């Protein structure tokens, strides 16, 4: 398809990756991601995702191919997720509690072509990859820009929008259940379904570009990723990324970054109240 036709197609299509493109177009200088000392604007976020997407295309990945994502909460997780969306590669977030046989089952069942994995989880991943040769492994390690690193994947790639034809009802992700009664089951989520769900969540929770969404629950779970992070990107809100729940870390984020909405479990809210009984914070 000629470039002009692809550009016209991208204006009409329903693709979760385009949430990021449009928010970057509306407010390029707005801070999209806050993680420790890192501040990433929407323009930078979108350009980074485009470089990652173009890097995956250069590796020969095509729409419909599956690629696993095994990482704790970090900017690279969201960059990878939106990069896959833009080019129609099916993202398979990996539950970090899986090991050995269970991990091997999911990687094999999803027919993943490779895995983007956080450096600290490389050994755990290997326990499931031992009997699955030929899978490409890309390691997230900010200090490593050598072959096989996430930095190398993005290096020297175009920051322009990748050229890919992705059907509206094509799969966006395979989200595997916890497998409490049998083997984990892959739940297929389409671009169309997640696009509508994200806009619905933003409306129901009244998330706007003025909000700062605290992301402390695991991003591999649909609750954090699809019910909060994707809607936040859709409306151009900021996302404050935390590695997990810890009461004072969350209170710091509320005080320092003005976190205005976050997802948690009842036990976490109870713990927050207990901590606040011993020391008051500016909430």
Short mmCIF file of C-alpha atoms in Angstrom, two decimals:
data_model
loop_
_atom_site.label_atom_id
_atom_site.label_comp_id
_atom_site.label_asym_id
_atom_site.label_seq_id
_atom_site.Cartn_x
_atom_site.Cartn_y
_atom_site.Cartn_z
CA UNK A 1 0.00 0.00 0.00
CA UNK A 2 1.45 3.46 -0.95
CA UNK A 3 2.53 5.70 1.94
CA UNK A 4 -0.28 8.20 1.41
CA UNK A 5 -2.85 5.38 1.49
CA UNK A 6 -1.34 4.04 4.72
CA UNK A 7 -1.56 7.48 6.32
CA UNK A 8 -5.23 7.79 5.31
CA UNK A 9 -5.86 4.29 6.64
CA UNK A 10 -4.27 5.19 9.99
CA UNK A 11 -6.65 8.13 10.34
CA UNK A 12 -9.64 5.81 10.06
CA UNK A 13 -8.51 2.71 11.87
CA UNK A 14 -9.23 1.68 15.48
CA UNK A 15 -5.85 0.84 17.01
CA UNK A 16 -4.85 1.15 20.67
CA UNK A 17 -1.40 2.35 19.60
CA UNK A 18 -3.03 5.42 18.09
CA UNK A 19 -4.11 6.59 21.57
CA UNK A 20 -0.46 7.40 22.17
CA UNK A 21 0.04 9.05 18.78
CA UNK A 22 -2.98 11.32 19.25
CA UNK A 23 -2.13 12.34 22.82
CA UNK A 24 1.42 13.15 21.66
CA UNK A 25 -0.04 15.26 18.87
CA UNK A 26 -2.35 17.14 21.25
CA UNK A 27 0.13 17.78 24.07
CA UNK A 28 3.65 16.82 23.01
CA UNK A 29 5.35 18.53 25.97
CA UNK A 30 3.01 17.10 28.61
CA UNK A 31 4.73 14.66 30.99
CA UNK A 32 3.38 11.21 30.18
CA UNK A 33 5.49 8.97 32.40
CA UNK A 34 7.04 9.60 35.81
CA UNK A 35 9.38 6.88 37.08
CA UNK A 36 11.91 7.72 39.77
CA UNK A 37 14.02 10.53 38.32
CA UNK A 38 12.78 9.91 34.79
CA UNK A 39 10.31 12.31 33.18
CA UNK A 40 9.13 11.30 29.72
CA UNK A 41 6.89 13.61 27.69
CA UNK A 42 4.19 12.36 25.36
CA UNK A 43 6.31 13.31 22.35
CA UNK A 44 9.25 11.31 23.77
CA UNK A 45 7.00 8.39 24.74
CA UNK A 46 5.50 8.19 21.25
CA UNK A 47 8.85 8.51 19.49
CA UNK A 48 10.33 5.79 21.74
CA UNK A 49 7.42 3.44 21.03
CA UNK A 50 7.80 4.11 17.30
CA UNK A 51 11.50 3.27 17.40
CA UNK A 52 10.73 0.04 19.28
CA UNK A 53 7.96 -0.81 16.78
CA UNK A 54 10.22 -0.18 13.80
CA UNK A 55 12.91 -2.28 15.48
CA UNK A 56 10.47 -5.19 15.84
CA UNK A 57 9.46 -4.81 12.18
CA UNK A 58 13.13 -4.94 11.19
CA UNK A 59 13.38 -8.25 13.03
CA UNK A 60 10.76 -9.61 10.64
CA UNK A 61 7.72 -9.54 12.92
CA UNK A 62 4.35 -9.22 11.20
CA UNK A 63 0.80 -8.38 12.31
CA UNK A 64 -0.59 -11.41 14.12
CA UNK A 65 2.77 -12.59 15.44
CA UNK A 66 2.91 -12.90 19.24
CA UNK A 67 5.67 -11.45 21.42
CA UNK A 68 5.85 -11.93 25.19
CA UNK A 69 6.55 -9.16 27.70
CA UNK A 70 8.03 -10.19 31.05
CA UNK A 71 8.76 -7.20 33.21
CA UNK A 72 7.93 -5.42 36.41
CA UNK A 73 6.39 -1.95 36.25
CA UNK A 74 8.61 0.37 34.24
CA UNK A 75 8.47 2.79 31.32
CA UNK A 76 9.82 0.13 28.98
CA UNK A 77 6.80 -2.07 29.73
CA UNK A 78 4.39 0.58 28.41
CA UNK A 79 6.69 1.46 25.50
CA UNK A 80 6.75 -2.20 24.46
CA UNK A 81 2.99 -2.59 24.83
CA UNK A 82 2.19 0.40 22.63
CA UNK A 83 4.94 -0.49 20.14
CA UNK A 84 3.38 -3.91 19.61
CA UNK A 85 -0.08 -2.35 19.26
CA UNK A 86 1.05 0.06 16.55
CA UNK A 87 2.25 -2.76 14.29
CA UNK A 88 -0.33 -5.43 15.13
CA UNK A 89 2.06 -7.68 17.05
CA UNK A 90 0.10 -9.46 19.80
CA UNK A 91 1.53 -8.59 23.21
CA UNK A 92 1.57 -11.45 25.74
CA UNK A 93 2.17 -10.04 29.26
CA UNK A 94 3.73 -12.69 31.49
CA UNK A 95 2.60 -13.22 35.07
CA UNK A 96 5.74 -12.83 37.16
CA UNK A 97 4.67 -15.67 39.47
CA UNK A 98 5.03 -18.21 36.64
CA UNK A 99 8.06 -20.46 36.44
CA UNK A 100 9.26 -23.63 34.74
CA UNK A 101 6.42 -25.75 33.32
CA UNK A 102 3.72 -23.09 33.65
CA UNK A 103 5.88 -20.46 32.01
CA UNK A 104 6.89 -22.85 29.23
CA UNK A 105 3.22 -23.74 28.64
CA UNK A 106 2.15 -20.11 28.13
CA UNK A 107 5.09 -19.24 25.87
CA UNK A 108 4.43 -22.34 23.76
CA UNK A 109 0.64 -22.02 23.76
CA UNK A 110 0.81 -18.37 22.63
CA UNK A 111 3.38 -19.31 19.96
CA UNK A 112 5.51 -16.33 20.86
CA UNK A 113 8.30 -15.36 18.50
CA UNK A 114 10.30 -13.90 21.33
CA UNK A 115 10.30 -12.18 24.71
CA UNK A 116 11.12 -8.71 25.98
CA UNK A 117 12.36 -9.37 29.50
CA UNK A 118 13.65 -7.28 32.39
CA UNK A 119 17.25 -8.12 33.25
CA UNK A 120 16.40 -9.21 36.81
CA UNK A 121 13.93 -11.77 35.41
CA UNK A 122 16.22 -13.27 32.76
CA UNK A 123 17.07 -16.37 34.84
CA UNK A 124 13.40 -16.98 35.66
CA UNK A 125 12.50 -16.69 31.97
CA UNK A 126 15.19 -19.18 31.04
CA UNK A 127 13.49 -21.84 33.17
CA UNK A 128 10.58 -21.76 30.74
CA UNK A 129 12.61 -21.26 27.56
CA UNK A 130 14.98 -24.20 27.93
CA UNK A 131 12.81 -26.48 25.82
CA UNK A 132 11.74 -23.75 23.39
CA UNK A 133 14.76 -22.96 21.21
CA UNK A 134 14.84 -20.22 18.62
CA UNK A 135 12.91 -17.55 20.50
CA UNK A 136 14.35 -14.06 20.31
CA UNK A 137 15.15 -12.54 23.74
CA UNK A 138 15.42 -8.78 24.20
CA UNK A 139 16.67 -7.63 27.61
CA UNK A 140 15.50 -4.44 29.35
CA UNK A 141 18.59 -3.02 31.02
CA UNK A 142 19.05 0.78 30.93
CA UNK A 143 22.80 0.32 31.41
CA UNK A 144 23.19 -2.06 28.46
CA UNK A 145 23.07 -0.93 24.84
CA UNK A 146 24.73 -4.00 23.41
CA UNK A 147 23.28 -6.65 21.07
CA UNK A 148 20.08 -8.18 22.42
CA UNK A 149 19.22 -5.19 24.59
CA UNK A 150 16.07 -3.08 24.44
CA UNK A 151 18.26 -0.04 23.80
CA UNK A 152 19.78 -1.77 20.77
CA UNK A 153 16.30 -2.67 19.49
CA UNK A 154 15.40 1.04 19.40
CA UNK A 155 18.78 2.41 18.35
CA UNK A 156 19.04 3.98 14.88
CA UNK A 157 15.36 3.31 14.20
CA UNK A 158 12.97 5.89 12.79
CA UNK A 159 10.83 7.74 15.32
CA UNK A 160 8.15 8.16 12.65
CA UNK A 161 4.92 6.18 12.76
CA UNK A 162 5.51 2.59 11.60
CA UNK A 163 3.75 1.51 8.44
CA UNK A 164 1.56 -1.46 9.28
CA UNK A 165 -1.94 -2.57 8.32
CA UNK A 166 -3.80 -3.77 11.43
CA UNK A 167 -7.46 -4.76 11.31
CA UNK A 168 -9.71 -3.16 13.93
CA UNK A 169 -10.72 -6.58 15.27
CA UNK A 170 -7.21 -8.02 15.21
CA UNK A 171 -5.89 -9.28 18.56
CA UNK A 172 -4.12 -6.69 20.67
CA UNK A 173 -3.04 -9.05 23.46
CA UNK A 174 -3.32 -12.54 24.88
CA UNK A 175 -3.95 -12.13 28.60
CA UNK A 176 -3.55 -15.44 30.40
CA UNK A 177 -5.65 -16.32 33.44
CA UNK A 178 -4.04 -17.39 36.70
CA UNK A 179 -4.71 -21.05 36.00
CA UNK A 180 -6.18 -21.86 39.43
CA UNK A 181 -8.23 -24.84 38.18
CA UNK A 182 -6.19 -25.95 35.15
CA UNK A 183 -3.62 -24.59 32.73
CA UNK A 184 -3.80 -20.80 32.19
CA UNK A 185 -6.26 -19.82 29.47
CA UNK A 186 -5.35 -17.19 26.90
CA UNK A 187 -7.99 -14.46 26.73
CA UNK A 188 -7.87 -12.68 23.37
CA UNK A 189 -8.43 -8.92 23.52
CA UNK A 190 -8.99 -7.08 20.23
CA UNK A 191 -8.03 -3.51 19.42
CA UNK A 192 -11.70 -2.64 18.95
CA UNK A 193 -12.69 -4.06 22.36
CA UNK A 194 -9.87 -2.39 24.29
CA UNK A 195 -10.35 0.91 22.46
CA UNK A 196 -13.99 1.05 23.53
CA UNK A 197 -13.23 -0.24 27.04
CA UNK A 198 -10.53 2.40 27.56
CA UNK A 199 -12.78 5.26 26.52
CA UNK A 200 -15.57 3.83 28.69
CA UNK A 201 -13.26 3.60 31.71
CA UNK A 202 -12.09 7.17 31.19
CA UNK A 203 -15.70 8.34 31.11
CA UNK A 204 -16.84 6.24 34.09
CA UNK A 205 -13.90 7.28 36.30
CA UNK A 206 -13.79 10.83 34.89
CA UNK A 207 -10.10 10.57 34.03
CA UNK A 208 -8.87 13.69 32.22
CA UNK A 209 -5.55 15.04 31.03
CA UNK A 210 -5.28 16.88 34.37
CA UNK A 211 -5.05 13.60 36.29
CA UNK A 212 -1.95 11.76 37.45
CA UNK A 213 -2.62 8.01 37.53
CA UNK A 214 -0.61 6.04 40.08
CA UNK A 215 0.45 2.67 38.62
CA UNK A 216 1.55 0.47 41.52
CA UNK A 217 -0.28 -2.80 40.81
CA UNK A 218 1.31 -5.27 38.34
CA UNK A 219 1.10 -4.05 34.76
CA UNK A 220 0.91 -7.64 33.53
CA UNK A 221 -2.61 -7.72 34.97
CA UNK A 222 -5.50 -6.31 32.96
CA UNK A 223 -6.75 -4.27 35.94
CA UNK A 224 -3.69 -2.03 36.01
CA UNK A 225 -2.80 -2.14 32.32
CA UNK A 226 -6.15 -1.96 30.55
CA UNK A 227 -8.47 -0.35 33.11
CA UNK A 228 -6.09 2.44 34.14
CA UNK A 229 -2.90 2.85 32.08
CA UNK A 230 -4.44 2.60 28.62
CA UNK A 231 -7.32 4.99 29.46
CA UNK A 232 -4.75 7.40 30.93
CA UNK A 233 -2.83 7.43 27.65
CA UNK A 234 -6.09 7.81 25.70
CA UNK A 235 -6.93 11.08 27.44
CA UNK A 236 -3.35 12.32 27.87
CA UNK A 237 -3.09 11.93 31.66
CA UNK A 238 0.27 11.42 33.37
CA UNK A 239 1.22 7.99 34.74
CA UNK A 240 3.35 7.75 37.88
CA UNK A 241 5.02 4.34 37.72
CA UNK A 242 5.82 2.56 40.99
CA UNK A 243 7.42 -0.89 41.34
CA UNK A 244 4.69 -2.04 43.73
CA UNK A 245 2.63 -1.01 46.74
CA UNK A 246 4.27 0.49 49.80
CA UNK A 247 2.22 2.98 51.78
CA UNK A 248 4.79 5.73 52.24
CA UNK A 249 5.99 5.44 48.64
CA UNK A 250 2.39 5.97 47.50
CA UNK A 251 1.95 8.88 49.92
CA UNK A 252 5.17 10.42 48.56
CA UNK A 253 3.80 10.11 45.02
CA UNK A 254 0.55 11.80 46.06
CA UNK A 255 2.44 14.64 47.76
CA UNK A 256 5.22 15.09 45.18
CA UNK A 257 3.48 14.27 41.89
CA UNK A 258 -0.16 14.96 42.81
CA UNK A 259 -1.34 11.41 42.04
CA UNK A 260 -5.11 11.78 41.84
CA UNK A 261 -6.33 8.27 40.98
CA UNK A 262 -4.95 4.79 41.54
CA UNK A 263 -6.01 1.16 41.57
CA UNK A 264 -5.64 -0.94 44.71
CA UNK A 265 -7.08 -3.80 46.74
CA UNK A 266 -9.11 -3.50 49.99
CA UNK A 267 -6.19 -4.76 52.08
CA UNK A 268 -4.02 -1.96 50.70
CA UNK A 269 -6.52 0.74 51.59
CA UNK A 270 -6.78 -0.71 55.10
CA UNK A 271 -2.99 -0.62 55.42
CA UNK A 272 -2.95 2.99 54.22
CA UNK A 273 -5.38 3.96 56.97
CA UNK A 274 -3.27 2.16 59.57
CA UNK A 275 -0.15 4.02 58.47
CA UNK A 276 -1.99 7.34 58.51
CA UNK A 277 -2.92 6.73 62.17
CA UNK A 278 0.78 6.92 63.06
CA UNK A 279 1.76 9.81 60.80
CA UNK A 280 -0.38 12.30 58.88
CA UNK A 281 0.44 13.03 55.26
CA UNK A 282 -0.72 15.77 52.91
CA UNK A 283 -3.28 13.94 50.77
#
